[in-house]
PDB file of C-alpha atoms in Angstrom:
ATOM      1  CA  MET W   1       0.000   0.000   0.000  1.00  0.00           C
ATOM      2  CA  GLY W   2       1.174   3.523  -0.701  1.00  0.00           C
ATOM      3  CA  ARG W   3       1.893   5.912   2.101  1.00  0.00           C
ATOM      4  CA  GLU W   4      -1.071   8.090   1.130  1.00  0.00           C
ATOM      5  CA  GLN W   5      -3.434   5.171   1.829  1.00  0.00           C
ATOM      6  CA  ARG W   6      -2.391   4.812   5.460  1.00  0.00           C
ATOM      7  CA  ALA W   7      -4.642   7.469   6.938  1.00  0.00           C
ATOM      8  CA  PRO W   8      -7.589   6.254   9.039  1.00  0.00           C
ATOM      9  CA  ARG W   9     -10.730   5.544   7.040  1.00  0.00           C
ATOM     10  CA  THR W  10     -14.281   6.042   8.266  1.00  0.00           C
ATOM     11  CA  HIS W  11     -17.672   4.915   7.017  1.00  0.00           C
ATOM     12  CA  ARG W  12     -21.194   5.344   8.379  1.00  0.00           C
ATOM     13  CA  THR W  13     -22.850   1.908   8.493  1.00  0.00           C
ATOM     14  CA  GLU W  14     -26.296   0.682   9.472  1.00  0.00           C
ATOM     15  CA  THR W  15     -25.368   0.431  13.159  1.00  0.00           C
ATOM     16  CA  GLY W  16     -22.850   3.217  13.737  1.00  0.00           C
ATOM     17  CA  LEU W  17     -19.581   4.818  12.705  1.00  0.00           C
ATOM     18  CA  ALA W  18     -16.948   2.348  11.528  1.00  0.00           C
ATOM     19  CA  GLU W  19     -13.275   3.297  11.417  1.00  0.00           C
ATOM     20  CA  LEU W  20     -10.239   1.479  10.060  1.00  0.00           C
ATOM     21  CA  VAL W  21      -7.071   2.574  11.853  1.00  0.00           C
ATOM     22  CA  PRO W  22      -3.687   1.636  10.354  1.00  0.00           C
ATOM     23  CA  ASP W  23      -1.181  -0.366  12.386  1.00  0.00           C
ATOM     24  CA  ARG W  24       2.065   1.610  12.364  1.00  0.00           C
ATOM     25  CA  ASP W  25       4.193  -1.501  12.901  1.00  0.00           C
ATOM     26  CA  HIS W  26       2.632  -3.624  10.152  1.00  0.00           C
ATOM     27  CA  PRO W  27       2.046  -1.897   6.806  1.00  0.00           C
ATOM     28  CA  GLN W  28      -0.915  -4.049   5.733  1.00  0.00           C
ATOM     29  CA  SER W  29      -2.648  -4.243   9.100  1.00  0.00           C
ATOM     30  CA  TRP W  30      -5.761  -2.412  10.253  1.00  0.00           C
ATOM     31  CA  SER W  31      -7.900  -2.235  13.386  1.00  0.00           C
ATOM     32  CA  LEU W  32     -11.662  -1.920  13.037  1.00  0.00           C
ATOM     33  CA  LEU W  33     -13.440   0.336  15.528  1.00  0.00           C
ATOM     34  CA  LEU W  34     -17.213   0.712  15.796  1.00  0.00           C
ATOM     35  CA  ASP W  35     -18.335   3.893  17.530  1.00  0.00           C
ATOM     36  CA  GLY W  36     -14.867   4.065  19.069  1.00  0.00           C
ATOM     37  CA  ALA W  37     -14.822   0.512  20.462  1.00  0.00           C
ATOM     38  CA  PRO W  38     -12.109  -1.800  19.070  1.00  0.00           C
ATOM     39  CA  GLN W  39     -13.741  -4.772  17.339  1.00  0.00           C
ATOM     40  CA  SER W  40     -11.230  -6.525  15.083  1.00  0.00           C
ATOM     41  CA  HIS W  41      -7.695  -6.432  13.729  1.00  0.00           C
ATOM     42  CA  VAL W  42      -6.714  -7.709  10.284  1.00  0.00           C
ATOM     43  CA  ASP W  43      -3.274  -8.278   8.799  1.00  0.00           C
ATOM     44  CA  LEU W  44      -3.741  -8.635   5.051  1.00  0.00           C
ATOM     45  CA  ALA W  45      -0.135  -9.776   4.628  1.00  0.00           C
ATOM     46  CA  ASP W  46      -0.450 -12.439   7.326  1.00  0.00           C
ATOM     47  CA  PRO W  47      -4.049 -13.431   8.184  1.00  0.00           C
ATOM     48  CA  GLY W  48      -2.614 -16.042  10.531  1.00  0.00           C
ATOM     49  CA  ARG W  49      -1.393 -13.260  12.851  1.00  0.00           C
ATOM     50  CA  LEU W  50      -3.947 -12.324  15.500  1.00  0.00           C
ATOM     51  CA  ALA W  51      -3.154  -9.062  17.281  1.00  0.00           C
ATOM     52  CA  PHE W  52      -5.971  -8.896  19.848  1.00  0.00           C
ATOM     53  CA  GLU W  53      -5.607 -11.221  22.822  1.00  0.00           C
ATOM     54  CA  TYR W  54      -9.244 -12.367  22.744  1.00  0.00           C
ATOM     55  CA  GLN W  55      -8.894 -13.259  19.072  1.00  0.00           C
ATOM     56  CA  ARG W  56      -5.722 -15.241  19.764  1.00  0.00           C
ATOM     57  CA  ARG W  57      -7.647 -17.224  22.389  1.00  0.00           C
ATOM     58  CA  LEU W  58     -10.382 -17.944  19.879  1.00  0.00           C
ATOM     59  CA  GLY W  59      -7.586 -18.828  17.460  1.00  0.00           C
ATOM     60  CA  HIS W  60      -6.431 -21.498  19.901  1.00  0.00           C
ATOM     61  CA  VAL W  61      -9.932 -22.971  19.779  1.00  0.00           C
ATOM     62  CA  VAL W  62      -9.780 -23.014  15.972  1.00  0.00           C
ATOM     63  CA  ASP W  63      -6.328 -24.632  16.100  1.00  0.00           C
ATOM     64  CA  LEU W  64      -7.556 -27.402  18.406  1.00  0.00           C
ATOM     65  CA  ALA W  65     -10.814 -28.077  16.549  1.00  0.00           C
ATOM     66  CA  ALA W  66      -9.205 -30.804  14.411  1.00  0.00           C
ATOM     67  CA  ASP W  67      -5.830 -32.113  13.268  1.00  0.00           C
ATOM     68  CA  PRO W  68      -3.533 -29.293  12.042  1.00  0.00           C
ATOM     69  CA  GLY W  69      -4.466 -28.030   8.590  1.00  0.00           C
ATOM     70  CA  LYS W  70      -7.604 -30.153   8.305  1.00  0.00           C
ATOM     71  CA  PRO W  71     -10.588 -28.280   6.811  1.00  0.00           C
ATOM     72  CA  ILE W  72     -13.488 -27.677   9.176  1.00  0.00           C
ATOM     73  CA  ARG W  73     -17.006 -26.265   8.944  1.00  0.00           C
ATOM     74  CA  VAL W  74     -17.415 -23.084  10.955  1.00  0.00           C
ATOM     75  CA  LEU W  75     -20.417 -20.904  11.723  1.00  0.00           C
ATOM     76  CA  HIS W  76     -19.350 -17.428  12.849  1.00  0.00           C
ATOM     77  CA  LEU W  77     -22.035 -15.432  14.667  1.00  0.00           C
ATOM     78  CA  GLY W  78     -20.852 -11.843  14.338  1.00  0.00           C
ATOM     79  CA  GLY W  79     -18.519 -10.814  11.555  1.00  0.00           C
ATOM     80  CA  GLY W  80     -16.820  -7.467  12.060  1.00  0.00           C
ATOM     81  CA  ALA W  81     -13.700  -7.476   9.898  1.00  0.00           C
ATOM     82  CA  LEU W  82     -13.976 -11.276   9.416  1.00  0.00           C
ATOM     83  CA  THR W  83     -10.719 -11.798  11.325  1.00  0.00           C
ATOM     84  CA  LEU W  84     -11.426 -15.313  12.623  1.00  0.00           C
ATOM     85  CA  ALA W  85     -12.851 -16.416   9.287  1.00  0.00           C
ATOM     86  CA  ARG W  86      -9.676 -15.180   7.574  1.00  0.00           C
ATOM     87  CA  TYR W  87      -7.546 -16.952  10.186  1.00  0.00           C
ATOM     88  CA  THR W  88      -9.405 -20.228   9.696  1.00  0.00           C
ATOM     89  CA  ALA W  89      -9.157 -19.974   5.909  1.00  0.00           C
ATOM     90  CA  ALA W  90      -5.405 -19.313   6.112  1.00  0.00           C
ATOM     91  CA  THR W  91      -4.590 -22.035   8.645  1.00  0.00           C
ATOM     92  CA  ARG W  92      -7.151 -24.605   7.490  1.00  0.00           C
ATOM     93  CA  PRO W  93      -7.437 -24.295   3.681  1.00  0.00           C
ATOM     94  CA  ARG W  94     -10.684 -25.494   2.084  1.00  0.00           C
ATOM     95  CA  SER W  95     -12.638 -24.897   5.289  1.00  0.00           C
ATOM     96  CA  ARG W  96     -16.276 -24.011   4.620  1.00  0.00           C
ATOM     97  CA  GLN W  97     -17.396 -21.036   6.626  1.00  0.00           C
ATOM     98  CA  GLN W  98     -20.585 -19.069   7.065  1.00  0.00           C
ATOM     99  CA  VAL W  99     -20.667 -15.696   8.801  1.00  0.00           C
ATOM    100  CA  ALA W 100     -23.737 -13.942  10.212  1.00  0.00           C
ATOM    101  CA  GLU W 101     -23.296 -10.157  10.330  1.00  0.00           C
ATOM    102  CA  LEU W 102     -26.313  -7.934  10.905  1.00  0.00           C
ATOM    103  CA  ASP W 103     -24.684  -4.810   9.479  1.00  0.00           C
ATOM    104  CA  GLY W 104     -24.610  -5.445   5.736  1.00  0.00           C
ATOM    105  CA  ALA W 105     -23.123  -2.016   5.021  1.00  0.00           C
ATOM    106  CA  LEU W 106     -20.212  -2.815   7.341  1.00  0.00           C
ATOM    107  CA  THR W 107     -19.549  -6.116   5.568  1.00  0.00           C
ATOM    108  CA  GLU W 108     -19.643  -4.461   2.155  1.00  0.00           C
ATOM    109  CA  TRP W 109     -17.212  -1.752   3.256  1.00  0.00           C
ATOM    110  CA  VAL W 110     -14.840  -4.169   5.012  1.00  0.00           C
ATOM    111  CA  ARG W 111     -14.705  -6.461   1.987  1.00  0.00           C
ATOM    112  CA  ALA W 112     -13.961  -3.495  -0.275  1.00  0.00           C
ATOM    113  CA  GLU W 113     -11.230  -2.060   1.963  1.00  0.00           C
ATOM    114  CA  LEU W 114      -9.799  -5.371   3.245  1.00  0.00           C
ATOM    115  CA  PRO W 115     -10.464  -7.922   0.475  1.00  0.00           C
ATOM    116  CA  LEU W 116     -10.693 -11.638   1.127  1.00  0.00           C
ATOM    117  CA  GLN W 117      -8.249 -13.853  -0.709  1.00  0.00           C
ATOM    118  CA  PRO W 118      -9.485 -15.695  -3.822  1.00  0.00           C
ATOM    119  CA  GLY W 119     -10.489 -19.263  -3.100  1.00  0.00           C
ATOM    120  CA  TRP W 120     -11.502 -18.729   0.511  1.00  0.00           C
ATOM    121  CA  GLN W 121     -14.864 -20.385   1.109  1.00  0.00           C
ATOM    122  CA  ILE W 122     -16.392 -17.674   3.291  1.00  0.00           C
ATOM    123  CA  LYS W 123     -20.078 -16.819   2.847  1.00  0.00           C
ATOM    124  CA  VAL W 124     -21.410 -13.776   4.710  1.00  0.00           C
ATOM    125  CA  ARG W 125     -25.119 -13.460   5.408  1.00  0.00           C
ATOM    126  CA  GLY W 126     -26.556 -10.071   6.299  1.00  0.00           C
ATOM    127  CA  ALA W 127     -28.839 -11.178   9.114  1.00  0.00           C
ATOM    128  CA  ASP W 128     -29.209 -11.316  12.882  1.00  0.00           C
ATOM    129  CA  ALA W 129     -26.927 -13.917  14.466  1.00  0.00           C
ATOM    130  CA  ARG W 130     -29.727 -15.684  16.298  1.00  0.00           C
ATOM    131  CA  ALA W 131     -31.921 -15.796  13.201  1.00  0.00           C
ATOM    132  CA  VAL W 132     -29.095 -17.461  11.270  1.00  0.00           C
ATOM    133  CA  LEU W 133     -28.466 -19.886  14.127  1.00  0.00           C
ATOM    134  CA  GLU W 134     -32.143 -20.827  14.222  1.00  0.00           C
ATOM    135  CA  ARG W 135     -31.960 -21.787  10.534  1.00  0.00           C
ATOM    136  CA  ALA W 136     -28.592 -23.547  10.744  1.00  0.00           C
ATOM    137  CA  PRO W 137     -28.740 -27.236   9.767  1.00  0.00           C
ATOM    138  CA  GLU W 138     -28.585 -29.676  12.632  1.00  0.00           C
ATOM    139  CA  GLY W 139     -25.077 -31.094  13.043  1.00  0.00           C
ATOM    140  CA  GLY W 140     -23.714 -28.950  10.228  1.00  0.00           C
ATOM    141  CA  ALA W 141     -20.806 -27.226  12.013  1.00  0.00           C
ATOM    142  CA  ASP W 142     -17.624 -28.468  13.615  1.00  0.00           C
ATOM    143  CA  LEU W 143     -17.245 -25.131  15.377  1.00  0.00           C
ATOM    144  CA  VAL W 144     -19.675 -22.334  16.242  1.00  0.00           C
ATOM    145  CA  ILE W 145     -18.086 -19.042  17.313  1.00  0.00           C
ATOM    146  CA  ALA W 146     -20.263 -16.334  18.855  1.00  0.00           C
ATOM    147  CA  ASP W 147     -18.647 -12.896  18.810  1.00  0.00           C
ATOM    148  CA  VAL W 148     -21.855 -10.892  18.780  1.00  0.00           C
ATOM    149  CA  PHE W 149     -21.901  -7.282  19.950  1.00  0.00           C
ATOM    150  CA  SER W 150     -24.328  -4.420  19.623  1.00  0.00           C
ATOM    151  CA  GLY W 151     -22.003  -1.481  20.120  1.00  0.00           C
ATOM    152  CA  ALA W 152     -19.795  -2.652  22.989  1.00  0.00           C
ATOM    153  CA  ARG W 153     -22.372  -4.987  24.573  1.00  0.00           C
ATOM    154  CA  VAL W 154     -23.384  -8.589  23.993  1.00  0.00           C
ATOM    155  CA  PRO W 155     -27.114  -8.452  23.132  1.00  0.00           C
ATOM    156  CA  ALA W 156     -29.427 -10.279  25.515  1.00  0.00           C
ATOM    157  CA  HIS W 157     -31.059 -12.513  22.890  1.00  0.00           C
ATOM    158  CA  CYS W 158     -27.637 -13.979  22.044  1.00  0.00           C
ATOM    159  CA  ALA W 159     -26.776 -14.820  25.652  1.00  0.00           C
ATOM    160  CA  THR W 160     -29.523 -17.192  26.763  1.00  0.00           C
ATOM    161  CA  VAL W 161     -29.979 -20.889  27.388  1.00  0.00           C
ATOM    162  CA  GLU W 162     -32.215 -21.021  24.324  1.00  0.00           C
ATOM    163  CA  PHE W 163     -29.406 -19.521  22.227  1.00  0.00           C
ATOM    164  CA  ALA W 164     -26.897 -22.022  23.650  1.00  0.00           C
ATOM    165  CA  THR W 165     -29.322 -24.871  22.893  1.00  0.00           C
ATOM    166  CA  LEU W 166     -29.520 -23.732  19.275  1.00  0.00           C
ATOM    167  CA  ALA W 167     -25.713 -23.648  19.116  1.00  0.00           C
ATOM    168  CA  ALA W 168     -25.532 -27.182  20.512  1.00  0.00           C
ATOM    169  CA  ARG W 169     -28.039 -28.342  17.896  1.00  0.00           C
ATOM    170  CA  ALA W 170     -25.898 -26.870  15.095  1.00  0.00           C
ATOM    171  CA  LEU W 171     -22.788 -28.772  16.181  1.00  0.00           C
ATOM    172  CA  ALA W 172     -21.665 -32.012  14.608  1.00  0.00           C
ATOM    173  CA  PRO W 173     -20.673 -34.856  16.940  1.00  0.00           C
ATOM    174  CA  GLY W 174     -17.468 -33.787  18.691  1.00  0.00           C
ATOM    175  CA  GLY W 175     -18.039 -30.147  17.705  1.00  0.00           C
ATOM    176  CA  ARG W 176     -17.352 -27.155  19.948  1.00  0.00           C
ATOM    177  CA  TYR W 177     -18.954 -23.847  20.773  1.00  0.00           C
ATOM    178  CA  ALA W 178     -16.953 -20.740  21.692  1.00  0.00           C
ATOM    179  CA  ALA W 179     -18.171 -17.314  22.732  1.00  0.00           C
ATOM    180  CA  ASN W 180     -16.492 -13.974  23.359  1.00  0.00           C
ATOM    181  CA  ILE W 181     -18.094 -11.869  26.085  1.00  0.00           C
ATOM    182  CA  THR W 182     -17.051  -8.860  28.163  1.00  0.00           C
ATOM    183  CA  ASP W 183     -17.536  -8.056  31.844  1.00  0.00           C
ATOM    184  CA  GLY W 184     -15.902  -6.474  34.870  1.00  0.00           C
ATOM    185  CA  ALA W 185     -16.270  -5.690  38.569  1.00  0.00           C
ATOM    186  CA  GLN W 186     -18.550  -8.349  40.114  1.00  0.00           C
ATOM    187  CA  LEU W 187     -18.628 -10.406  36.886  1.00  0.00           C
ATOM    188  CA  ALA W 188     -22.386 -10.921  37.190  1.00  0.00           C
ATOM    189  CA  PHE W 189     -22.829 -11.343  33.443  1.00  0.00           C
ATOM    190  CA  ALA W 190     -19.901 -13.769  33.095  1.00  0.00           C
ATOM    191  CA  ARG W 191     -21.073 -15.852  36.065  1.00  0.00           C
ATOM    192  CA  SER W 192     -24.546 -16.116  34.572  1.00  0.00           C
ATOM    193  CA  GLN W 193     -23.089 -17.070  31.178  1.00  0.00           C
ATOM    194  CA  VAL W 194     -21.070 -19.897  32.716  1.00  0.00           C
ATOM    195  CA  ALA W 195     -24.189 -21.149  34.500  1.00  0.00           C
ATOM    196  CA  THR W 196     -26.119 -20.893  31.234  1.00  0.00           C
ATOM    197  CA  LEU W 197     -23.626 -22.907  29.190  1.00  0.00           C
ATOM    198  CA  ARG W 198     -23.296 -25.516  31.949  1.00  0.00           C
ATOM    199  CA  ALA W 199     -27.059 -26.021  31.687  1.00  0.00           C
ATOM    200  CA  VAL W 200     -26.620 -27.126  28.064  1.00  0.00           C
ATOM    201  CA  PHE W 201     -23.093 -28.546  27.754  1.00  0.00           C
ATOM    202  CA  PRO W 202     -21.390 -31.057  30.078  1.00  0.00           C
ATOM    203  CA  GLU W 203     -17.966 -29.616  29.221  1.00  0.00           C
ATOM    204  CA  VAL W 204     -17.240 -25.891  29.691  1.00  0.00           C
ATOM    205  CA  ALA W 205     -13.995 -23.927  30.037  1.00  0.00           C
ATOM    206  CA  LEU W 206     -13.317 -20.229  30.586  1.00  0.00           C
ATOM    207  CA  ILE W 207     -10.279 -18.241  29.418  1.00  0.00           C
ATOM    208  CA  ALA W 208      -9.485 -14.757  30.709  1.00  0.00           C
ATOM    209  CA  ASP W 209      -6.846 -12.439  32.101  1.00  0.00           C
ATOM    210  CA  PRO W 210      -6.439 -13.112  35.852  1.00  0.00           C
ATOM    211  CA  ALA W 211      -7.126  -9.419  36.541  1.00  0.00           C
ATOM    212  CA  VAL W 212     -10.465  -9.707  34.722  1.00  0.00           C
ATOM    213  CA  LEU W 213     -11.310 -12.892  36.642  1.00  0.00           C
ATOM    214  CA  ARG W 214     -10.633 -11.035  39.899  1.00  0.00           C
ATOM    215  CA  GLY W 215     -12.874  -8.176  38.821  1.00  0.00           C
ATOM    216  CA  ARG W 216     -10.021  -5.683  38.834  1.00  0.00           C
ATOM    217  CA  ARG W 217     -10.573  -4.538  35.260  1.00  0.00           C
ATOM    218  CA  PHE W 218     -13.112  -4.745  32.470  1.00  0.00           C
ATOM    219  CA  GLY W 219     -12.181  -7.116  29.683  1.00  0.00           C
ATOM    220  CA  ASN W 220     -12.886 -10.088  27.445  1.00  0.00           C
ATOM    221  CA  LEU W 221     -13.649 -13.617  28.570  1.00  0.00           C
ATOM    222  CA  ILE W 222     -13.747 -16.599  26.212  1.00  0.00           C
ATOM    223  CA  LEU W 223     -16.125 -19.465  26.910  1.00  0.00           C
ATOM    224  CA  VAL W 224     -15.637 -22.860  25.260  1.00  0.00           C
ATOM    225  CA  ALA W 225     -18.220 -25.655  25.495  1.00  0.00           C
ATOM    226  CA  ALA W 226     -18.820 -29.121  24.093  1.00  0.00           C
ATOM    227  CA  HIS W 227     -20.552 -32.436  24.680  1.00  0.00           C
ATOM    228  CA  THR W 228     -17.211 -34.248  24.588  1.00  0.00           C
ATOM    229  CA  PRO W 229     -14.043 -33.616  26.640  1.00  0.00           C
ATOM    230  CA  LEU W 230     -12.255 -30.373  25.863  1.00  0.00           C
ATOM    231  CA  PRO W 231      -8.473 -30.303  25.215  1.00  0.00           C
ATOM    232  CA  VAL W 232      -7.920 -28.403  28.455  1.00  0.00           C
ATOM    233  CA  THR W 233      -4.258 -29.352  28.904  1.00  0.00           C
ATOM    234  CA  GLU W 234      -3.230 -28.162  25.445  1.00  0.00           C
ATOM    235  CA  LEU W 235      -5.483 -25.115  25.654  1.00  0.00           C
ATOM    236  CA  THR W 236      -3.879 -24.185  28.974  1.00  0.00           C
ATOM    237  CA  ARG W 237      -0.402 -24.595  27.494  1.00  0.00           C
ATOM    238  CA  ARG W 238      -1.183 -22.339  24.558  1.00  0.00           C
ATOM    239  CA  VAL W 239      -2.757 -19.675  26.737  1.00  0.00           C
ATOM    240  CA  ALA W 240       0.249 -19.773  29.067  1.00  0.00           C
ATOM    241  CA  THR W 241       2.702 -19.151  26.216  1.00  0.00           C
ATOM    242  CA  ASP W 242       0.797 -16.103  24.911  1.00  0.00           C
ATOM    243  CA  SER W 243       2.264 -12.634  25.395  1.00  0.00           C
ATOM    244  CA  ALA W 244      -0.855 -11.593  27.328  1.00  0.00           C
ATOM    245  CA  LEU W 245      -1.536 -13.079  30.746  1.00  0.00           C
ATOM    246  CA  GLY W 246      -4.322 -15.627  30.688  1.00  0.00           C
ATOM    247  CA  ARG W 247      -5.827 -18.380  32.795  1.00  0.00           C
ATOM    248  CA  VAL W 248      -8.024 -21.344  31.921  1.00  0.00           C
ATOM    249  CA  GLU W 249     -10.730 -22.351  34.394  1.00  0.00           C
ATOM    250  CA  HIS W 250     -12.348 -25.784  34.107  1.00  0.00           C
ATOM    251  CA  GLY W 251     -13.786 -28.538  36.248  1.00  0.00           C
ATOM    252  CA  LYS W 252     -14.408 -27.883  39.949  1.00  0.00           C
ATOM    253  CA  ALA W 253     -13.034 -24.343  39.859  1.00  0.00           C
ATOM    254  CA  LEU W 254     -15.407 -23.380  37.058  1.00  0.00           C
ATOM    255  CA  ALA W 255     -18.316 -25.212  38.691  1.00  0.00           C
ATOM    256  CA  ALA W 256     -17.920 -22.839  41.652  1.00  0.00           C
ATOM    257  CA  PHE W 257     -17.508 -19.744  39.465  1.00  0.00           C
ATOM    258  CA  PRO W 258     -21.236 -18.932  38.957  1.00  0.00           C
ATOM    259  CA  ALA W 259     -21.636 -18.539  42.737  1.00  0.00           C
ATOM    260  CA  GLY W 260     -25.395 -18.877  42.478  1.00  0.00           C
ATOM    261  CA  ALA W 261     -25.802 -16.752  39.350  1.00  0.00           C
ATOM    262  CA  PRO W 262     -28.984 -17.663  37.444  1.00  0.00           C
ATOM    263  CA  VAL W 263     -29.236 -19.320  34.064  1.00  0.00           C
ATOM    264  CA  ALA W 264     -30.147 -16.628  31.518  1.00  0.00           C
ATOM    265  CA  THR W 265     -33.351 -17.273  29.592  1.00  0.00           C
ATOM    266  CA  ASP W 266     -35.138 -15.405  26.824  1.00  0.00           C
ATOM    267  CA  ALA W 267     -37.515 -14.068  29.468  1.00  0.00           C
ATOM    268  CA  THR W 268     -34.868 -12.899  31.937  1.00  0.00           C
ATOM    269  CA  ALA W 269     -31.643 -12.163  30.042  1.00  0.00           C
ATOM    270  CA  ALA W 270     -29.966  -8.762  29.990  1.00  0.00           C
ATOM    271  CA  PRO W 271     -27.159  -7.535  27.730  1.00  0.00           C
ATOM    272  CA  SER W 272     -23.585  -7.470  28.968  1.00  0.00           C
ATOM    273  CA  PRO W 273     -22.667  -4.319  30.929  1.00  0.00           C
ATOM    274  CA  GLU W 274     -21.518  -1.095  29.338  1.00  0.00           C
ATOM    275  CA  PRO W 275     -17.730  -0.693  29.467  1.00  0.00           C
ATOM    276  CA  PRO W 276     -16.614   1.829  32.107  1.00  0.00           C
ATOM    277  CA  PRO W 277     -15.735   5.326  30.885  1.00  0.00           C
ATOM    278  CA  ASN W 278     -12.334   5.600  29.186  1.00  0.00           C
ATOM    279  CA  THR W 279     -12.065   1.820  28.667  1.00  0.00           C
ATOM    280  CA  PHE W 280     -10.971   2.384  25.077  1.00  0.00           C
ATOM    281  CA  ALA W 281      -9.150   5.672  25.601  1.00  0.00           C
TER     282      ALA W 281
END
């Protein structure tokens, strides 16, 4: 790219103001912000490089979904800059992927500014994540990834036991579900989400920065769930070798984590909390 192309780019989409901010250290890398909140990071020169810590943790889940390099079927709920879909296509060629992204104008702009590589089997549907999940074929996905945000909050209708049940239905035998959420302080939303997934899946793990788990700062938490044993040992090893501090909770420790928090239902669920002021400053 020429130097003149490295200025930030903005575009008004259906849901807010989108901005692509250049990465000064990587000449073909961009961060996507929506209404000022960081959403995604894309390296066009190396789609296998994940800059955001929460995306690297989801990348570990992609890496452990099957033998290295083996194609998989992935349903992405929430698209943004299509970072995880690009990562999967680069690291698992011939993978078939479907992405649900409500903001069609955002998808159109992202694909024009940050083109997908020819041959990648990535289909983007301009629809609500839950609506796409409701229509997903039973057993049609090896991996379902929920990274659904309205602004900087996880919407309530995508954080319920009914939503998790739909995700479980979409998974093939041995498949896995992963979700990115945010929380802080008392972690009420995260505790309820763990309780909710445990009501549907016998196997659940949680990945987060220890400071987030202690409620000392607002941040991302990754939930992973399945009906078969999770690769907790290898997942823990990968998280431990990351440049960002992270911890994997599983088993008895995670069973105690909800601390009485209720299972979220369609009738009772609330969105994740607003980030504190200056979180993204």
